[in-house]
PDB file of C-alpha atoms in Angstrom:
ATOM      1  CA  MET A   1     -24.518-169.045   6.370  1.00  0.00           C
ATOM      2  CA  ASP A   2     -28.318-168.950   6.625  1.00  0.00           C
ATOM      3  CA  GLY A   3     -28.360-168.039   2.941  1.00  0.00           C
ATOM      4  CA  PHE A   4     -26.246-171.143   2.218  1.00  0.00           C
ATOM      5  CA  ASP A   5     -28.796-173.373   3.984  1.00  0.00           C
ATOM      6  CA  LEU A   6     -31.615-171.759   2.012  1.00  0.00           C
ATOM      7  CA  ASN A   7     -29.873-172.395  -1.324  1.00  0.00           C
ATOM      8  CA  SER A   8     -29.393-176.050  -0.442  1.00  0.00           C
ATOM      9  CA  SER A   9     -33.028-176.597   0.320  1.00  0.00           C
ATOM     10  CA  GLU A  10     -34.092-174.661  -2.772  1.00  0.00           C
ATOM     11  CA  ASN A  11     -31.934-176.928  -4.885  1.00  0.00           C
ATOM     12  CA  ALA A  12     -33.425-179.963  -3.176  1.00  0.00           C
ATOM     13  CA  ASP A  13     -36.945-178.624  -3.860  1.00  0.00           C
ATOM     14  CA  ALA A  14     -36.096-177.964  -7.486  1.00  0.00           C
ATOM     15  CA  SER A  15     -34.718-181.487  -7.976  1.00  0.00           C
ATOM     16  CA  GLU A  16     -37.711-183.025  -6.244  1.00  0.00           C
ATOM     17  CA  LEU A  17     -40.031-180.978  -8.438  1.00  0.00           C
ATOM     18  CA  GLN A  18     -38.123-182.013 -11.574  1.00  0.00           C
ATOM     19  CA  ARG A  19     -38.424-185.636 -10.517  1.00  0.00           C
ATOM     20  CA  MET A  20     -42.150-185.301  -9.884  1.00  0.00           C
ATOM     21  CA  ILE A  21     -42.650-183.622 -13.272  1.00  0.00           C
ATOM     22  CA  ALA A  22     -40.714-186.409 -14.992  1.00  0.00           C
ATOM     23  CA  ILE A  23     -42.924-189.031 -13.330  1.00  0.00           C
ATOM     24  CA  GLU A  24     -46.112-187.214 -14.381  1.00  0.00           C
ATOM     25  CA  GLN A  25     -44.787-186.915 -17.949  1.00  0.00           C
ATOM     26  CA  GLN A  26     -44.122-190.651 -18.003  1.00  0.00           C
ATOM     27  CA  LYS A  27     -47.634-191.380 -16.750  1.00  0.00           C
ATOM     28  CA  ALA A  28     -49.109-189.103 -19.408  1.00  0.00           C
ATOM     29  CA  GLN A  29     -47.039-190.776 -22.146  1.00  0.00           C
ATOM     30  CA  PHE A  30     -48.151-194.207 -20.947  1.00  0.00           C
ATOM     31  CA  GLN A  31     -51.821-193.151 -21.001  1.00  0.00           C
ATOM     32  CA  ALA A  32     -51.459-191.661 -24.481  1.00  0.00           C
ATOM     33  CA  GLN A  33     -49.915-194.914 -25.744  1.00  0.00           C
ATOM     34  CA  VAL A  34     -52.755-196.955 -24.225  1.00  0.00           C
ATOM     35  CA  HIS A  35     -55.313-194.730 -25.977  1.00  0.00           C
ATOM     36  CA  ASN A  36     -53.471-195.135 -29.274  1.00  0.00           C
ATOM     37  CA  PHE A  37     -53.412-198.943 -28.994  1.00  0.00           C
ATOM     38  CA  THR A  38     -57.064-198.979 -27.996  1.00  0.00           C
ATOM     39  CA  ASP A  39     -58.069-196.948 -31.059  1.00  0.00           C
ATOM     40  CA  VAL A  40     -56.050-199.106 -33.438  1.00  0.00           C
ATOM     41  CA  CYS A  41     -56.897-202.509 -31.992  1.00  0.00           C
ATOM     42  CA  TRP A  42     -60.584-201.815 -31.408  1.00  0.00           C
ATOM     43  CA  ASP A  43     -60.965-201.357 -35.158  1.00  0.00           C
ATOM     44  CA  LYS A  44     -58.969-204.472 -35.992  1.00  0.00           C
ATOM     45  CA  CYS A  45     -60.333-206.867 -33.417  1.00  0.00           C
ATOM     46  CA  MET A  46     -63.883-205.880 -32.544  1.00  0.00           C
ATOM     47  CA  GLU A  47     -66.059-207.434 -35.194  1.00  0.00           C
ATOM     48  CA  GLY A  48     -69.649-206.466 -35.805  1.00  0.00           C
ATOM     49  CA  SER A  49     -71.634-205.206 -32.869  1.00  0.00           C
ATOM     50  CA  PRO A  50     -70.139-205.397 -29.407  1.00  0.00           C
ATOM     51  CA  SER A  51     -71.583-208.334 -27.483  1.00  0.00           C
ATOM     52  CA  SER A  52     -72.381-208.875 -23.834  1.00  0.00           C
ATOM     53  CA  LYS A  53     -68.863-209.971 -22.886  1.00  0.00           C
ATOM     54  CA  LEU A  54     -65.294-209.827 -24.176  1.00  0.00           C
ATOM     55  CA  ASP A  55     -64.816-213.315 -25.607  1.00  0.00           C
ATOM     56  CA  SER A  56     -61.436-214.994 -25.608  1.00  0.00           C
ATOM     57  CA  ARG A  57     -61.032-214.771 -29.390  1.00  0.00           C
ATOM     58  CA  THR A  58     -61.292-210.969 -29.216  1.00  0.00           C
ATOM     59  CA  GLU A  59     -59.029-210.859 -26.199  1.00  0.00           C
ATOM     60  CA  THR A  60     -56.354-212.925 -27.980  1.00  0.00           C
ATOM     61  CA  CYS A  61     -56.649-210.619 -30.956  1.00  0.00           C
ATOM     62  CA  LEU A  62     -56.114-207.590 -28.752  1.00  0.00           C
ATOM     63  CA  VAL A  63     -52.965-209.092 -27.235  1.00  0.00           C
ATOM     64  CA  ASN A  64     -51.609-209.986 -30.671  1.00  0.00           C
ATOM     65  CA  CYS A  65     -52.594-206.583 -31.970  1.00  0.00           C
ATOM     66  CA  VAL A  66     -50.497-204.637 -29.474  1.00  0.00           C
ATOM     67  CA  ASP A  67     -47.469-206.879 -30.099  1.00  0.00           C
ATOM     68  CA  ARG A  68     -47.866-206.733 -33.900  1.00  0.00           C
ATOM     69  CA  PHE A  69     -48.333-202.967 -33.873  1.00  0.00           C
ATOM     70  CA  ILE A  70     -45.019-202.615 -32.054  1.00  0.00           C
ATOM     71  CA  ASP A  71     -43.380-205.036 -34.523  1.00  0.00           C
ATOM     72  CA  THR A  72     -44.845-203.021 -37.387  1.00  0.00           C
ATOM     73  CA  THR A  73     -43.529-199.746 -35.984  1.00  0.00           C
ATOM     74  CA  LEU A  74     -40.053-201.259 -35.555  1.00  0.00           C
ATOM     75  CA  SER A  75     -40.085-202.747 -39.053  1.00  0.00           C
ATOM     76  CA  ILE A  76     -41.056-199.427 -40.620  1.00  0.00           C
ATOM     77  CA  THR A  77     -38.558-197.519 -38.475  1.00  0.00           C
ATOM     78  CA  ASN A  78     -35.712-199.778 -39.628  1.00  0.00           C
ATOM     79  CA  ARG A  79     -36.705-199.601 -43.262  1.00  0.00           C
ATOM     80  CA  PHE A  80     -37.167-195.817 -43.228  1.00  0.00           C
ATOM     81  CA  THR A  81     -33.842-195.384 -41.406  1.00  0.00           C
ATOM     82  CA  GLN A  82     -32.155-197.395 -44.176  1.00  0.00           C
ATOM     83  CA  MET A  83     -33.809-195.291 -46.848  1.00  0.00           C
ATOM     84  CA  VAL A  84     -32.797-192.016 -45.204  1.00  0.00           C
ATOM     85  CA  GLN A  85     -29.206-193.191 -44.744  1.00  0.00           C
ATOM     86  CA  LYS A  86     -29.031-194.265 -48.367  1.00  0.00           C
ATOM     87  CA  GLY A  87     -30.050-190.707 -49.240  1.00  0.00           C
ATOM     88  CA  ALA A  88     -33.720-191.078 -50.229  1.00  0.00           C
ATOM     89  CA  HIS A  89     -35.042-190.435 -53.754  1.00  0.00           C
TER      90      HIS A  89
ATOM     91  CA  LEU B   1     -12.117-154.840 -23.010  1.00  0.00           C
ATOM     92  CA  ASP B   2     -10.390-158.205 -23.374  1.00  0.00           C
ATOM     93  CA  GLY B   3     -12.729-159.665 -20.743  1.00  0.00           C
ATOM     94  CA  ARG B   4     -15.779-158.439 -22.659  1.00  0.00           C
ATOM     95  CA  VAL B   5     -14.611-159.859 -25.983  1.00  0.00           C
ATOM     96  CA  PHE B   6     -13.950-163.182 -24.290  1.00  0.00           C
ATOM     97  CA  ILE B   7     -17.500-163.290 -22.945  1.00  0.00           C
ATOM     98  CA  TYR B   8     -19.018-162.538 -26.362  1.00  0.00           C
ATOM     99  CA  ALA B   9     -16.946-165.298 -28.025  1.00  0.00           C
ATOM    100  CA  SER B  10     -18.077-167.941 -25.554  1.00  0.00           C
ATOM    101  CA  GLU B  11     -21.695-166.774 -25.765  1.00  0.00           C
ATOM    102  CA  ASN B  12     -21.555-167.088 -29.557  1.00  0.00           C
ATOM    103  CA  ALA B  13     -20.092-170.562 -29.236  1.00  0.00           C
ATOM    104  CA  GLU B  14     -22.863-171.562 -26.826  1.00  0.00           C
ATOM    105  CA  ALA B  15     -25.541-170.077 -29.056  1.00  0.00           C
ATOM    106  CA  SER B  16     -24.236-172.006 -32.083  1.00  0.00           C
ATOM    107  CA  GLU B  17     -24.005-175.190 -30.064  1.00  0.00           C
ATOM    108  CA  LEU B  18     -27.567-174.713 -28.853  1.00  0.00           C
ATOM    109  CA  GLN B  19     -28.809-174.007 -32.392  1.00  0.00           C
ATOM    110  CA  MET B  20     -27.165-177.193 -33.585  1.00  0.00           C
ATOM    111  CA  MET B  21     -28.691-179.203 -30.773  1.00  0.00           C
ATOM    112  CA  ILE B  22     -32.133-177.760 -31.542  1.00  0.00           C
ATOM    113  CA  ALA B  23     -31.742-178.591 -35.243  1.00  0.00           C
ATOM    114  CA  VAL B  24     -30.779-182.175 -34.393  1.00  0.00           C
ATOM    115  CA  GLU B  25     -33.786-182.573 -32.096  1.00  0.00           C
ATOM    116  CA  GLN B  26     -36.089-181.127 -34.788  1.00  0.00           C
ATOM    117  CA  GLN B  27     -34.754-183.650 -37.296  1.00  0.00           C
ATOM    118  CA  LYS B  28     -35.351-186.491 -34.852  1.00  0.00           C
ATOM    119  CA  ALA B  29     -38.898-185.291 -34.220  1.00  0.00           C
ATOM    120  CA  GLN B  30     -39.599-185.033 -37.969  1.00  0.00           C
ATOM    121  CA  PHE B  31     -38.281-188.554 -38.500  1.00  0.00           C
ATOM    122  CA  GLU B  32     -40.448-189.917 -35.699  1.00  0.00           C
ATOM    123  CA  ALA B  33     -43.534-188.125 -37.050  1.00  0.00           C
ATOM    124  CA  GLN B  34     -42.901-189.603 -40.500  1.00  0.00           C
ATOM    125  CA  VAL B  35     -42.577-193.114 -39.041  1.00  0.00           C
ATOM    126  CA  HIS B  36     -45.913-192.659 -37.245  1.00  0.00           C
ATOM    127  CA  THR B  37     -47.612-191.539 -40.481  1.00  0.00           C
ATOM    128  CA  PHE B  38     -46.269-194.580 -42.352  1.00  0.00           C
ATOM    129  CA  THR B  39     -47.275-196.882 -39.503  1.00  0.00           C
ATOM    130  CA  ASP B  40     -50.844-195.542 -39.463  1.00  0.00           C
ATOM    131  CA  VAL B  41     -51.267-195.823 -43.227  1.00  0.00           C
ATOM    132  CA  CYS B  42     -49.557-199.179 -43.699  1.00  0.00           C
ATOM    133  CA  TRP B  43     -51.114-200.859 -40.675  1.00  0.00           C
ATOM    134  CA  ASP B  44     -54.513-200.342 -42.294  1.00  0.00           C
ATOM    135  CA  LYS B  45     -53.325-201.586 -45.685  1.00  0.00           C
ATOM    136  CA  CYS B  46     -51.244-204.570 -44.614  1.00  0.00           C
ATOM    137  CA  MET B  47     -52.573-205.955 -41.359  1.00  0.00           C
ATOM    138  CA  ASP B  48     -55.691-208.121 -41.670  1.00  0.00           C
ATOM    139  CA  LYS B  49     -56.159-209.808 -38.341  1.00  0.00           C
ATOM    140  CA  PRO B  50     -53.208-209.599 -35.948  1.00  0.00           C
ATOM    141  CA  SER B  51     -51.688-213.016 -35.333  1.00  0.00           C
ATOM    142  CA  SER B  52     -49.063-214.342 -32.958  1.00  0.00           C
ATOM    143  CA  LYS B  53     -46.170-213.148 -35.092  1.00  0.00           C
ATOM    144  CA  LEU B  54     -45.354-210.750 -37.908  1.00  0.00           C
ATOM    145  CA  ASN B  55     -45.307-213.063 -40.915  1.00  0.00           C
ATOM    146  CA  SER B  56     -43.086-212.364 -43.887  1.00  0.00           C
ATOM    147  CA  ARG B  57     -46.010-211.579 -46.194  1.00  0.00           C
ATOM    148  CA  THR B  58     -47.077-208.732 -43.908  1.00  0.00           C
ATOM    149  CA  ASP B  59     -43.494-207.538 -43.534  1.00  0.00           C
ATOM    150  CA  THR B  60     -43.060-207.437 -47.319  1.00  0.00           C
ATOM    151  CA  CYS B  61     -46.335-205.534 -47.602  1.00  0.00           C
ATOM    152  CA  LEU B  62     -45.109-202.976 -45.048  1.00  0.00           C
ATOM    153  CA  ALA B  63     -41.862-202.437 -46.996  1.00  0.00           C
ATOM    154  CA  SER B  64     -43.725-202.002 -50.282  1.00  0.00           C
ATOM    155  CA  CYS B  65     -46.259-199.773 -48.583  1.00  0.00           C
ATOM    156  CA  VAL B  66     -43.679-197.255 -47.384  1.00  0.00           C
ATOM    157  CA  GLU B  67     -41.997-197.107 -50.794  1.00  0.00           C
ATOM    158  CA  ARG B  68     -45.260-196.838 -52.710  1.00  0.00           C
ATOM    159  CA  PHE B  69     -46.520-194.155 -50.339  1.00  0.00           C
ATOM    160  CA  ILE B  70     -43.409-192.090 -51.060  1.00  0.00           C
ATOM    161  CA  ASP B  71     -43.807-192.694 -54.825  1.00  0.00           C
ATOM    162  CA  THR B  72     -47.436-191.625 -54.561  1.00  0.00           C
ATOM    163  CA  THR B  73     -46.523-188.445 -52.710  1.00  0.00           C
ATOM    164  CA  LEU B  74     -43.901-187.595 -55.332  1.00  0.00           C
ATOM    165  CA  THR B  75     -46.315-188.263 -58.213  1.00  0.00           C
ATOM    166  CA  ILE B  76     -48.973-186.072 -56.690  1.00  0.00           C
ATOM    167  CA  THR B  77     -46.426-183.361 -55.859  1.00  0.00           C
ATOM    168  CA  ASN B  78     -45.150-183.295 -59.437  1.00  0.00           C
ATOM    169  CA  ARG B  79     -48.613-183.265 -60.951  1.00  0.00           C
ATOM    170  CA  PHE B  80     -49.890-180.559 -58.635  1.00  0.00           C
ATOM    171  CA  THR B  81     -46.769-178.451 -59.188  1.00  0.00           C
ATOM    172  CA  HIS B  82     -47.415-178.791 -62.918  1.00  0.00           C
ATOM    173  CA  MET B  83     -51.024-177.688 -62.475  1.00  0.00           C
ATOM    174  CA  VAL B  84     -50.076-174.681 -60.357  1.00  0.00           C
ATOM    175  CA  GLN B  85     -47.347-173.593 -62.738  1.00  0.00           C
ATOM    176  CA  LYS B  86     -49.758-173.729 -65.666  1.00  0.00           C
ATOM    177  CA  GLY B  87     -51.794-171.101 -63.884  1.00  0.00           C
ATOM    178  CA  GLY B  88     -54.208-172.285 -61.237  1.00  0.00           C
ATOM    179  CA  MET B  89     -56.909-174.905 -61.252  1.00  0.00           C
ATOM    180  CA  HIS B  90     -60.136-175.001 -63.253  1.00  0.00           C
TER     181      HIS B  90
END
């Protein structure tokens, strides 16, 4: 009977731990995606030497950049999926 | 003896199922990696300054880019294979 109680709480601990790990993995994935966007969009949007503030033109570019990069990824994914399903070259 | 044979059969079935699942996940990962490579390459070639939507000129460029990148890879593969088969590089 005591053993039964112990198994229950071990299972609860294991589930809680799994949940915590999943949350940390999500946070890490989010961070990695932010770094990727920053790398890509810094090159596209930051012209010349960085100035003393982030002007609105650059900021607009950054917003567009993230959206367009996602559109680009989706467009390529769809096209490549079609090519693979058609049986490539 | 019957009980033992039964256990082996179900273990084999599970092992095959697991192998198949692993193979499927590997294929998915390879596909994703390929998409990321294309995206990196073709973003640089096709995207000037990001605007408020993906215009059709850019979209066409992305489609051509993927196809031309594959053609390029094949051309280089064939040429390099040829070079290696002829006995090394000078």
